[in-house]
mmCIF file of C-alpha atoms and ligand atoms in Angstrom:
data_model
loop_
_atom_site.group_PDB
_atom_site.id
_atom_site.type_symbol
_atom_site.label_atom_id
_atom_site.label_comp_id
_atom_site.label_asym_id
_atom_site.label_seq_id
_atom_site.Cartn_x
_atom_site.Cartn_y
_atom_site.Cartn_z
ATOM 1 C CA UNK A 1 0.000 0.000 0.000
ATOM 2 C CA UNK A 2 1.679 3.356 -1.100
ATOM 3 C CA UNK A 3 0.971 6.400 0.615
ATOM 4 C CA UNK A 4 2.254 10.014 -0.824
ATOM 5 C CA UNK A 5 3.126 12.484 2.019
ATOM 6 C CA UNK A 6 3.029 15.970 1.669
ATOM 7 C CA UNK A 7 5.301 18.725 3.965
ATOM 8 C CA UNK A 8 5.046 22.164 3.973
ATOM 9 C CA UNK A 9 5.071 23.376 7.540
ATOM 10 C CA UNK A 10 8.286 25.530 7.545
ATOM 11 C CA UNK A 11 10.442 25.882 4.857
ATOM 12 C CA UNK A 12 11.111 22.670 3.144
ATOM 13 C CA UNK A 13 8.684 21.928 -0.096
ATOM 14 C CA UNK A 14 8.712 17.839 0.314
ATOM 15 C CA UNK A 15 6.618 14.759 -1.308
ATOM 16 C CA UNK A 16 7.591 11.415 -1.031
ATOM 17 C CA UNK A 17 6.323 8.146 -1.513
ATOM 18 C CA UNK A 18 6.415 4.950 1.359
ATOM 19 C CA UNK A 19 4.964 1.489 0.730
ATOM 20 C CA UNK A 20 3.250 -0.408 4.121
ATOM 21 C CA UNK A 21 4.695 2.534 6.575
ATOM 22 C CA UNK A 22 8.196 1.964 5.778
ATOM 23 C CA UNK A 23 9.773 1.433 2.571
ATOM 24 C CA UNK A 24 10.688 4.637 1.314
ATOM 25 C CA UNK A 25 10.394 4.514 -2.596
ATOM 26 C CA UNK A 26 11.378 8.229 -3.022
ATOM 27 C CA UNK A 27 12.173 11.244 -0.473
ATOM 28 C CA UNK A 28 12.034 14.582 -2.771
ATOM 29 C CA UNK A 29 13.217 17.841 -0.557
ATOM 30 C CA UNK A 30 13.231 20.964 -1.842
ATOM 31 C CA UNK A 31 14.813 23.660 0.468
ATOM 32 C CA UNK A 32 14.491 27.086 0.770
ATOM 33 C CA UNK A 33 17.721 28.208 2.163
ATOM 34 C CA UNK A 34 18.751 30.461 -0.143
ATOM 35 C CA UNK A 35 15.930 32.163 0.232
ATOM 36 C CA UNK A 36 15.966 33.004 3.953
ATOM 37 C CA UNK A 37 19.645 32.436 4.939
ATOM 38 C CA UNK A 38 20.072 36.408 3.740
ATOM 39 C CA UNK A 39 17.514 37.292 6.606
ATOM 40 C CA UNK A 40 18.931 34.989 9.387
ATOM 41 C CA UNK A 41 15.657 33.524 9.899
ATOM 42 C CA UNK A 42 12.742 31.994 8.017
ATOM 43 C CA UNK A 43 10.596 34.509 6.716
ATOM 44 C CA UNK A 44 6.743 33.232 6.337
ATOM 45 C CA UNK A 45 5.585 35.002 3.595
ATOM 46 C CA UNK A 46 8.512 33.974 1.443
ATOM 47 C CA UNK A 47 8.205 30.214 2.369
ATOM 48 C CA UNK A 48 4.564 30.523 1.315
ATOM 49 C CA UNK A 49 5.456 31.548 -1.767
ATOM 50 C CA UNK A 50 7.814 29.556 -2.636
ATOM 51 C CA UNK A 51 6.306 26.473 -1.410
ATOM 52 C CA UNK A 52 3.528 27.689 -4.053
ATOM 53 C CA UNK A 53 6.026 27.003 -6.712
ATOM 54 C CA UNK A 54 7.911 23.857 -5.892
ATOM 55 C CA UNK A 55 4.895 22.203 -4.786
ATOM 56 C CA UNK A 56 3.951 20.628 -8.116
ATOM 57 C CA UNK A 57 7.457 20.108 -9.924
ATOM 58 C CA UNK A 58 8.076 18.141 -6.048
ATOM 59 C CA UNK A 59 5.131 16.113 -6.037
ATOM 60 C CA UNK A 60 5.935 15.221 -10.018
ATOM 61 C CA UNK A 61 9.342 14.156 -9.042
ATOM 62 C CA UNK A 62 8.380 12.150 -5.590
ATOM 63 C CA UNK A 63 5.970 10.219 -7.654
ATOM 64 C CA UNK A 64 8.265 9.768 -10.740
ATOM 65 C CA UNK A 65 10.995 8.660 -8.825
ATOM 66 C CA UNK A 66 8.921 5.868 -7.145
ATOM 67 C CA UNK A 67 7.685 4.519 -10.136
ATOM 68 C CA UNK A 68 3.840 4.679 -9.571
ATOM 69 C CA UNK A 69 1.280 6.102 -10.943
ATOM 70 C CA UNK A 70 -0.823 8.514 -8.948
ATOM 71 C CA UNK A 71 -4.010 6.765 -9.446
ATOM 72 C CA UNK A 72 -2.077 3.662 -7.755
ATOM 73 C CA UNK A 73 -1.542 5.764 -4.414
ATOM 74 C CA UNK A 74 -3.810 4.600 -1.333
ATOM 75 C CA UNK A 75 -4.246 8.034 0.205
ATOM 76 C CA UNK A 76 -2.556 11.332 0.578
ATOM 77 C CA UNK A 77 -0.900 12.145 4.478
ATOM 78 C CA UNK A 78 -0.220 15.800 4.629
ATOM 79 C CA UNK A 79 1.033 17.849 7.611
ATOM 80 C CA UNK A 80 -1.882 19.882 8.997
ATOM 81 C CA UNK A 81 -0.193 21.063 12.088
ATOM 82 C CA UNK A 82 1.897 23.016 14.249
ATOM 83 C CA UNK A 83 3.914 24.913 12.374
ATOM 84 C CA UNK A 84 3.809 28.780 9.922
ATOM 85 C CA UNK A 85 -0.027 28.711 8.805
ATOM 86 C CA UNK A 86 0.702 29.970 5.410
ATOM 87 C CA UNK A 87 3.609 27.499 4.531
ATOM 88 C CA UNK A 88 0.906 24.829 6.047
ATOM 89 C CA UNK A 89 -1.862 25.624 3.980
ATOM 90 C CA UNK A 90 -0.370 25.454 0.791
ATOM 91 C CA UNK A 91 0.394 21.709 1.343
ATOM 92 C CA UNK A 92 -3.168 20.989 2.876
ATOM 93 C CA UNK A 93 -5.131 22.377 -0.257
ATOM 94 C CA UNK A 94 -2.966 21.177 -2.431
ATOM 95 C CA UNK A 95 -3.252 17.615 -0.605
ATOM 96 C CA UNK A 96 -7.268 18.800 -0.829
ATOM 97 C CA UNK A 97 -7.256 19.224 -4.197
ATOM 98 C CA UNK A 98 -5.513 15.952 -5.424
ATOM 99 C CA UNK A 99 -7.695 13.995 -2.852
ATOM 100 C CA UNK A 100 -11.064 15.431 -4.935
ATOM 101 C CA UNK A 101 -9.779 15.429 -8.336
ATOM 102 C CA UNK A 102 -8.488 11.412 -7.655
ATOM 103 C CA UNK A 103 -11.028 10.560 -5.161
ATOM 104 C CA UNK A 104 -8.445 9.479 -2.604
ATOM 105 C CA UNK A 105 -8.645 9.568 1.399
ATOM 106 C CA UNK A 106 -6.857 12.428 2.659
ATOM 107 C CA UNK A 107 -4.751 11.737 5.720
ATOM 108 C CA UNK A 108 -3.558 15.011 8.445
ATOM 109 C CA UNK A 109 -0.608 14.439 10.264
ATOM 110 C CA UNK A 110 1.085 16.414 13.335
ATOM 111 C CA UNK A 111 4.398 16.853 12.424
ATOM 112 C CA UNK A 112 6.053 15.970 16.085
ATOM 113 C CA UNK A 113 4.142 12.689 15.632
ATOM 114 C CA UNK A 114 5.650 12.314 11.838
ATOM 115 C CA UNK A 115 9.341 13.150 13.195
ATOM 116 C CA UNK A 116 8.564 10.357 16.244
ATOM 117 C CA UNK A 117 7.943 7.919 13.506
ATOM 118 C CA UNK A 118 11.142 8.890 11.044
ATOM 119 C CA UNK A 119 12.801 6.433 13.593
ATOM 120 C CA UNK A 120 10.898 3.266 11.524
ATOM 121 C CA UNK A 121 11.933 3.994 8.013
ATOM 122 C CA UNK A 122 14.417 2.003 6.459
ATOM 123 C CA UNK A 123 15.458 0.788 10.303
ATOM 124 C CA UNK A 124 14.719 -2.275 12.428
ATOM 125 C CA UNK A 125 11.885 -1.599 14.145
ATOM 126 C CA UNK A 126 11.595 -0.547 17.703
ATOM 127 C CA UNK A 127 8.910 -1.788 20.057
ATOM 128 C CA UNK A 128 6.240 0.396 21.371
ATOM 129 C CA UNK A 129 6.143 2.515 23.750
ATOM 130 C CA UNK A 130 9.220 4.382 23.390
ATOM 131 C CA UNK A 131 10.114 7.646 24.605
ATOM 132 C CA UNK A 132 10.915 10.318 21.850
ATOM 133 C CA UNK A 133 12.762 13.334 21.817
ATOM 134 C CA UNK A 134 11.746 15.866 19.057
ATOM 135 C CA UNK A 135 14.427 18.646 18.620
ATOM 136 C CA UNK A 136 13.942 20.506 15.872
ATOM 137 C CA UNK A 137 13.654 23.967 14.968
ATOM 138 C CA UNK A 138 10.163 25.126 15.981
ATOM 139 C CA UNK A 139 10.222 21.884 19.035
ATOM 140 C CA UNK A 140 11.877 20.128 21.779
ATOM 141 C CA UNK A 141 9.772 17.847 23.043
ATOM 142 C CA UNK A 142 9.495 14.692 24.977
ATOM 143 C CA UNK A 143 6.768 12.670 24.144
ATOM 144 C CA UNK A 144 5.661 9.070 25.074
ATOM 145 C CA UNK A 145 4.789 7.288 21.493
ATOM 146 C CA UNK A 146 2.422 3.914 22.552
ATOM 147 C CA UNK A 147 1.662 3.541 19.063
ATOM 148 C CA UNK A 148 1.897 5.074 15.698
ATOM 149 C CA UNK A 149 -1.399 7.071 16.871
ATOM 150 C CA UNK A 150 -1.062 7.188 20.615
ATOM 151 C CA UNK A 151 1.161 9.514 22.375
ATOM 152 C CA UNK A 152 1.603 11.835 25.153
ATOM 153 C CA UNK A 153 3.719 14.651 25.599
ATOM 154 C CA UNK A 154 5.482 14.513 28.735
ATOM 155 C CA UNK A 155 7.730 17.691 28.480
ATOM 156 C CA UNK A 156 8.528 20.610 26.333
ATOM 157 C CA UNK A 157 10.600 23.678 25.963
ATOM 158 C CA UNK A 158 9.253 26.726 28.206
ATOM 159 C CA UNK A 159 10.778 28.863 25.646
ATOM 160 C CA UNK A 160 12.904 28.664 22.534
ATOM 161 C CA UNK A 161 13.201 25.461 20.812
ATOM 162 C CA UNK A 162 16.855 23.801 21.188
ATOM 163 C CA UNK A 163 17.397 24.493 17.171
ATOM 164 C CA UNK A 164 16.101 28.426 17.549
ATOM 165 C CA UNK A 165 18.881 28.781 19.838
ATOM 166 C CA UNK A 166 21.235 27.879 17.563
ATOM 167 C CA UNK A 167 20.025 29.430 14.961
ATOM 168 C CA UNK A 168 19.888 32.670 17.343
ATOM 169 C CA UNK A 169 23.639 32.316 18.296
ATOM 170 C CA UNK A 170 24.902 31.524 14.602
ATOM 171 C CA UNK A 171 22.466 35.113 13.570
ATOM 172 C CA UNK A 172 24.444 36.880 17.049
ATOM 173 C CA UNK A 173 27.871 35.402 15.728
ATOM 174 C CA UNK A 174 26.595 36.182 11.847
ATOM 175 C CA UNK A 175 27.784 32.793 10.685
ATOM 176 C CA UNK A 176 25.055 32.274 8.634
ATOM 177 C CA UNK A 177 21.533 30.133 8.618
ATOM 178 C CA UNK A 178 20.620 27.531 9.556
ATOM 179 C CA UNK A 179 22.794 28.040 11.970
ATOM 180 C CA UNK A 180 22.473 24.092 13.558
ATOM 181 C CA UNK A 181 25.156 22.511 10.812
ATOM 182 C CA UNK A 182 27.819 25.500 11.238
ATOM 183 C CA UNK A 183 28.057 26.069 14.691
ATOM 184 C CA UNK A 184 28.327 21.831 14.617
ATOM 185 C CA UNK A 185 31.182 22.200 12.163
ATOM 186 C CA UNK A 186 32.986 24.768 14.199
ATOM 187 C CA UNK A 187 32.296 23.266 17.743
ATOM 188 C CA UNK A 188 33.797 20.114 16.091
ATOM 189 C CA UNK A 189 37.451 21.609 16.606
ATOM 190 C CA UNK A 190 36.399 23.596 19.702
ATOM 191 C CA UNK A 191 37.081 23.350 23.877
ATOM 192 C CA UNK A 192 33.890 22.236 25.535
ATOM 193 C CA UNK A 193 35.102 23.495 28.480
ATOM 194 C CA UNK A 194 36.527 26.741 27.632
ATOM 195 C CA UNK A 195 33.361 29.347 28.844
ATOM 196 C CA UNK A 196 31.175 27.968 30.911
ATOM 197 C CA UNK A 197 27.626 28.547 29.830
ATOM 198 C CA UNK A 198 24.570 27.601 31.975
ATOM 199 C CA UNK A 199 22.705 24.773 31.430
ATOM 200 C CA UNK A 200 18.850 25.606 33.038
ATOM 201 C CA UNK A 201 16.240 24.219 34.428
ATOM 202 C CA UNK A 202 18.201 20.346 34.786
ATOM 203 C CA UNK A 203 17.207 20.306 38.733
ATOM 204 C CA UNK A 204 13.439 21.329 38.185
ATOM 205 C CA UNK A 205 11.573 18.082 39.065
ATOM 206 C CA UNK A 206 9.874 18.143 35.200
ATOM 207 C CA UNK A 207 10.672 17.259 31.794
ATOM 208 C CA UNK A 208 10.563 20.608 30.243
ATOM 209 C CA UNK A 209 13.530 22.464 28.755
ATOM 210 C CA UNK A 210 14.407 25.748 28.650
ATOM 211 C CA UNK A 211 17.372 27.655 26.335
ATOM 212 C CA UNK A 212 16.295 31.328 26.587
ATOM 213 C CA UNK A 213 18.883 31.901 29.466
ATOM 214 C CA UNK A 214 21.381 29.638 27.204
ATOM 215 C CA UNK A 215 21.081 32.330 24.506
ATOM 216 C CA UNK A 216 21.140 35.333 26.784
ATOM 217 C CA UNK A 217 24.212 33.919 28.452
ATOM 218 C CA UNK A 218 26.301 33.968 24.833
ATOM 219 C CA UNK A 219 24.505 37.309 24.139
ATOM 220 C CA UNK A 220 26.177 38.756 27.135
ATOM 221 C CA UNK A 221 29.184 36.701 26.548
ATOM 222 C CA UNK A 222 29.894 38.554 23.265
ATOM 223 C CA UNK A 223 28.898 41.911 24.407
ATOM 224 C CA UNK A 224 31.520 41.799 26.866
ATOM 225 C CA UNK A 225 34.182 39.636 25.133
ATOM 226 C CA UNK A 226 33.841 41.563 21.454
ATOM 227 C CA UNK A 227 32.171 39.900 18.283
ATOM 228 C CA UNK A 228 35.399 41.322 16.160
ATOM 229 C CA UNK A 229 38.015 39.985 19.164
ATOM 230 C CA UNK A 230 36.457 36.135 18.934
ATOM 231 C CA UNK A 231 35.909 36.011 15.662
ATOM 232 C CA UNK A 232 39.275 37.201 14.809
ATOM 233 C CA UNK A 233 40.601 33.816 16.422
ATOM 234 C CA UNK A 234 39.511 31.112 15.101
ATOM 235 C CA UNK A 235 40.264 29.139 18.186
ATOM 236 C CA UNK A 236 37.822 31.450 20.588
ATOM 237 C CA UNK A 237 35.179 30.954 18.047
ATOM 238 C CA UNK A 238 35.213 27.354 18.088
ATOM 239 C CA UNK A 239 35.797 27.364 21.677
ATOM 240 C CA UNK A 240 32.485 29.339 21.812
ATOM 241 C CA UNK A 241 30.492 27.049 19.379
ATOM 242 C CA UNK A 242 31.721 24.221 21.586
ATOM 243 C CA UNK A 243 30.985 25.185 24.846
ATOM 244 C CA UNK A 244 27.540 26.776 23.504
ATOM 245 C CA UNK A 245 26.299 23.282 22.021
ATOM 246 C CA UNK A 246 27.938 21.489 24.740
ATOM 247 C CA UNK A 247 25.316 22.979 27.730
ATOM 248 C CA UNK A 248 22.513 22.403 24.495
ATOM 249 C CA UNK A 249 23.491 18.531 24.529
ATOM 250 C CA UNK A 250 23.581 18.150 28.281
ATOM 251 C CA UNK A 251 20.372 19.598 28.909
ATOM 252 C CA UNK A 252 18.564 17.498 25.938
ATOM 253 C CA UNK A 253 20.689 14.164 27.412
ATOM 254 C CA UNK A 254 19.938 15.013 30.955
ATOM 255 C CA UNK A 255 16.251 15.575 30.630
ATOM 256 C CA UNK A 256 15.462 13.028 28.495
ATOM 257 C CA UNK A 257 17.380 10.379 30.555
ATOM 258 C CA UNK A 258 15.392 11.928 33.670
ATOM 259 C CA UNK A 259 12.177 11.189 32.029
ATOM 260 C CA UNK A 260 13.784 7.819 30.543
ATOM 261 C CA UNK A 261 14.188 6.675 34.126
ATOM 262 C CA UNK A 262 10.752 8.495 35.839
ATOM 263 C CA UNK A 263 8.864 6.359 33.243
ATOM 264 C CA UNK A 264 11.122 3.564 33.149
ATOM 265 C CA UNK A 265 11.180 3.128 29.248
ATOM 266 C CA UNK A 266 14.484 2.353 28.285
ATOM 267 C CA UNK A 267 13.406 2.688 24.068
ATOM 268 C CA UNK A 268 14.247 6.336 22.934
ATOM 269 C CA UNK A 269 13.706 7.735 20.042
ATOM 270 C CA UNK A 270 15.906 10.649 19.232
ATOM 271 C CA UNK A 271 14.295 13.273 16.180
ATOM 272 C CA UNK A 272 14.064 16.474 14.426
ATOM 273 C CA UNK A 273 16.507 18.693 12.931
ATOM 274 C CA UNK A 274 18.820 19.120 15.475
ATOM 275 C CA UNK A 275 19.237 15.162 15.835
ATOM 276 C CA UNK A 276 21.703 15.569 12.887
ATOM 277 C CA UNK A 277 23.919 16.915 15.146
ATOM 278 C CA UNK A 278 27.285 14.772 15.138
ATOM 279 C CA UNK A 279 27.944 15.399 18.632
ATOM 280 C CA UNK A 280 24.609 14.625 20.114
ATOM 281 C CA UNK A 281 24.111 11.476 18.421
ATOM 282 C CA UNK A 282 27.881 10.527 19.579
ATOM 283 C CA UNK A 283 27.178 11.519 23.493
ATOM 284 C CA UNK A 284 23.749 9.898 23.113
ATOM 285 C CA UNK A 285 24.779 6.956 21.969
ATOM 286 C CA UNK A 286 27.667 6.923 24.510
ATOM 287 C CA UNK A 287 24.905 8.108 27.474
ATOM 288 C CA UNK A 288 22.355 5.119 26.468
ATOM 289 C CA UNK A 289 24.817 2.533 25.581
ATOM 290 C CA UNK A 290 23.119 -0.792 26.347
ATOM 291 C CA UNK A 291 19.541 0.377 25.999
ATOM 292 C CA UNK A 292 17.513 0.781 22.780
ATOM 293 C CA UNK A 293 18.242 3.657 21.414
ATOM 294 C CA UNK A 294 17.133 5.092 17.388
ATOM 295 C CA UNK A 295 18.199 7.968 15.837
ATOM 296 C CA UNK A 296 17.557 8.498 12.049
ATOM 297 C CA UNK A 297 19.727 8.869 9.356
ATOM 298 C CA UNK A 298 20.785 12.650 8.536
ATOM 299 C CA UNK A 299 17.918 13.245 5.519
ATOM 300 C CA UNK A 300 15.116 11.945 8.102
ATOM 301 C CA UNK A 301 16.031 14.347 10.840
ATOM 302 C CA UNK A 302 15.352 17.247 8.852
ATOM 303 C CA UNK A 303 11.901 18.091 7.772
ATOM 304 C CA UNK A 304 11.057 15.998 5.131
ATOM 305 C CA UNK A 305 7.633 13.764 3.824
ATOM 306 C CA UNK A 306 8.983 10.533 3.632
ATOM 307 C CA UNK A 307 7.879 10.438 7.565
ATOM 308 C CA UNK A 308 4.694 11.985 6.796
ATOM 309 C CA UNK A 309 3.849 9.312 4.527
ATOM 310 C CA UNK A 310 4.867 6.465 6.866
ATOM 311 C CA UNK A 311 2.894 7.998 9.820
ATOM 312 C CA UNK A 312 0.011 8.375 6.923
ATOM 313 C CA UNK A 313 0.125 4.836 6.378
ATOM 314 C CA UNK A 314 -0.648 4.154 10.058
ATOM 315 C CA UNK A 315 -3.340 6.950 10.384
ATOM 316 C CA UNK A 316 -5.120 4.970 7.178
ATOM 317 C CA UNK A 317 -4.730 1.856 8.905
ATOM 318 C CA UNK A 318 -6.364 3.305 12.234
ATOM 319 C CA UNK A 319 -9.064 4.988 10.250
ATOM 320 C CA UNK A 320 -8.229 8.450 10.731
ATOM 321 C CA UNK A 321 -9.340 9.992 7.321
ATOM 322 C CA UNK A 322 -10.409 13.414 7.734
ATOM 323 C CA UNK A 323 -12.933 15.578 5.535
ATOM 324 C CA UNK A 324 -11.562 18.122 2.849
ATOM 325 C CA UNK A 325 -13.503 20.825 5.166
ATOM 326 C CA UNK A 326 -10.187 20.443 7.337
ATOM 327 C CA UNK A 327 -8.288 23.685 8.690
ATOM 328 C CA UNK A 328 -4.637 23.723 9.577
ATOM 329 C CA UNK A 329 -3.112 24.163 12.552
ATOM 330 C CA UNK A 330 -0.290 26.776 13.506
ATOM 331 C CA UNK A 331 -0.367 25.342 17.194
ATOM 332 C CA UNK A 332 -2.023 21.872 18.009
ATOM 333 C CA UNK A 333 -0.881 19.479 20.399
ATOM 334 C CA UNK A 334 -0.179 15.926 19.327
ATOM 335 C CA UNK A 335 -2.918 14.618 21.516
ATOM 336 C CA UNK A 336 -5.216 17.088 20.375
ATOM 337 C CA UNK A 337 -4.889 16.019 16.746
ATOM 338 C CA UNK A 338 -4.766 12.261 17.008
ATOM 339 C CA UNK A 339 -7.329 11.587 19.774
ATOM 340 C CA UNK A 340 -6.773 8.119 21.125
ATOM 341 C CA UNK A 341 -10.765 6.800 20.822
HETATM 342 O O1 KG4 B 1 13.208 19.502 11.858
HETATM 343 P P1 KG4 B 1 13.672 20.711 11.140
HETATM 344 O O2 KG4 B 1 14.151 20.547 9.726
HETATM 345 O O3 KG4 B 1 12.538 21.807 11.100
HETATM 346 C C1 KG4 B 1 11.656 22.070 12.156
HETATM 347 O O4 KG4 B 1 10.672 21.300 12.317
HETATM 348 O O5 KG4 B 1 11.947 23.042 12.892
HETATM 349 O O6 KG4 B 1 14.811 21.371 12.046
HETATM 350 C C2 KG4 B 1 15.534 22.487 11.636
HETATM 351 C C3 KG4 B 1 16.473 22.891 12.771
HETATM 352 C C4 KG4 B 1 17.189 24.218 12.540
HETATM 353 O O7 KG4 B 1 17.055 24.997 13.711
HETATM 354 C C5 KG4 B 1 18.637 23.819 12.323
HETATM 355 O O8 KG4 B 1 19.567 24.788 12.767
HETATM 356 C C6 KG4 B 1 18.736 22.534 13.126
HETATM 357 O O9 KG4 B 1 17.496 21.890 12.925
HETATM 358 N N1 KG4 B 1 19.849 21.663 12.692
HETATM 359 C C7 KG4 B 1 20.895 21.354 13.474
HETATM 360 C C8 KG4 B 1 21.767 20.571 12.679
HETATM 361 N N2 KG4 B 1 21.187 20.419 11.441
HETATM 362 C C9 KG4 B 1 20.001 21.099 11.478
HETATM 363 N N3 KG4 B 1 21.176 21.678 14.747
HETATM 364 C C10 KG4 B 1 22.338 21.231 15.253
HETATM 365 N N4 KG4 B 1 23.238 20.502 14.551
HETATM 366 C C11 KG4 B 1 22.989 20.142 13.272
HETATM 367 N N5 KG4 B 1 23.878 19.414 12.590
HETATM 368 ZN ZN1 ZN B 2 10.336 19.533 11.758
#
């Protein structure tokens, strides 16, 4: 059973095509860097635009590339929430649209539940329930997955998400955006040790996050240090990058080990953007050694639909086809949109 997924809830225009939930037949991304990286940031009306014009050549190529025929697709999974309402809505009535003119079952998907489930495709399987980090861009989550369509968030960010922040300190440092694989590169090189940023809110008693005080700590850091002095040694500015995604690591390990333990689930799932991150994947795989731990290869951390489609393929399964009269979502919680009944 092929299902085509559709993702437009930021700024990546992506289709793809997934057979039974996991075997992706093609993964088509296109991104939108070049159009924001100039502004530091993604700007909404831009991605809405330009998701306007990739989003046909995309789907053409997703379904190309797998070698079916639309007419042979089961239903269409589409991303209906959270994420920039504009940028969503341009997937959803497009989704809309080929649903009517094919007369195919249209599927909505969170997109937290969509980056739980990139830990399935092309993997060994994990058994349920896991516990999933999502740390991404817009999220940093932890979230108890029972099943492909039950879950329950246990713990979130109280502020910026774990990726804003770096995108925030590569825009202070103007290193360029997205700022996640740069400040990587550089920490790469770079004394963990050297400045010793906080790390807040690991002794609160919860699961939630927070990296607001992170980012104000390097803002202050530079003010009095000097953006010219650091940058003019290339040794300081790793030593900066390092330090900076070092306290970012140990608060996403510590927490989600904390919750690991409360709710004794030693399956973890680790997703999202900022799971491409070499170090993090090193120091959790180091941290968890022993238990089961999955974290997806590079192209399924980042927003793509290949993960929409395979959480589709689930939602079709579990009956949870919903009317072309559907809005989208700028802020939903997972449990909100996939109600266990
Ligand atoms: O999942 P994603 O593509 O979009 C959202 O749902 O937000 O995540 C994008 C985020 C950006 O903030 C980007 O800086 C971060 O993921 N990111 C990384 C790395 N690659 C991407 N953060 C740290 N290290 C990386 N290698
Ligand atoms: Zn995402």
């Amino acid at each position: 059973m092929s299902i085509l997924g559709i993702e437009t809830s930021c700024d990546e225009t992506a289709c793809a095509v997934v057979a039974d939930g996991k075997q992706v037949l093609s993964n088509v991304v296109a991104s939108q860097v070049k159009i924001h990286s100039p502004y530091g940031g993604v700007v909404p009306e831009l991605a809405s635009r330009a998701h306007i014009s990739n989003i046909v050549p995309v789907m053409d190529e997703a379904v190309k590339e797998a070698g079916v025929k639309l007419s042979e697709i089961t239903a269409i999974a589409v991303t209906i929430g959270p994420g920039l309402i504009g940028s969503l809505l341009v997937g959803l009535e497009f989704a809309k649209a080929l649903c009517f003119a094919l007369d195919k079952p249209l599927i909505g998907v969170h997109h937290l539940a969509a980056h739980l489930y990139s830990i399935f495709l092309d993997e060994d399987s994990l058994e349920y329930p896991y516990l999933g980090l999502v740390v991404s861009g817009g999220h940093t989550s932890l979230i108890i997955a029972d099943s492909p369509v039950k879950y329950r968030e246990v713990g979130q960010t109280l502020d910026d998400a774990a990726g804003e922040a770096y995108d925030k300190v590569a825009k202070l440092l103007q290193l360029g955006y997205p700022g996640g694989p740069i400040i990587d590169k550089l920490a790469k090189d770079g004394n963990p040790h050297r400045i010793n940023f906080p790390r807040p809110h690991l002794t609160s008693g919860d699961f939630n996050f927070s990296f607001s005080g992170l980012k104000t700590a390097v803002v202050h850091y530079v003010q009095e240090q000097g953006l010219e002095k650091i940058k003019s040694d290339p040794c300081w500015l790793s030593d900066l990058c390092a330090s900076f995604q070092q306290a970012v690591i140990d608060s996403l390990l510590v927490k989600t080990e904390q919750a690991a333990r409360h709710f004794a689930l030693q399956r973890l799932g680790i997703t999202g953007g900022v799971a491409a991150n070499r170090q993090l994947r090193q120091e959790a795989l180091n941290r968890f050694a022993g238990w089961q731990l999955r974290i997806p290869p590079l192209k399924y951390c980042t927003d793509n639909a290949a993960m929409v489609a395979a959480i589709g393929y689930h939602l079709f399964l579990a009956k949870k086809i919903i009317p072309l009269s559907t809005n989208a979502y700028s802020r939903i919680k997972i449990d909100q949109l996939i109600p266990s009944d």
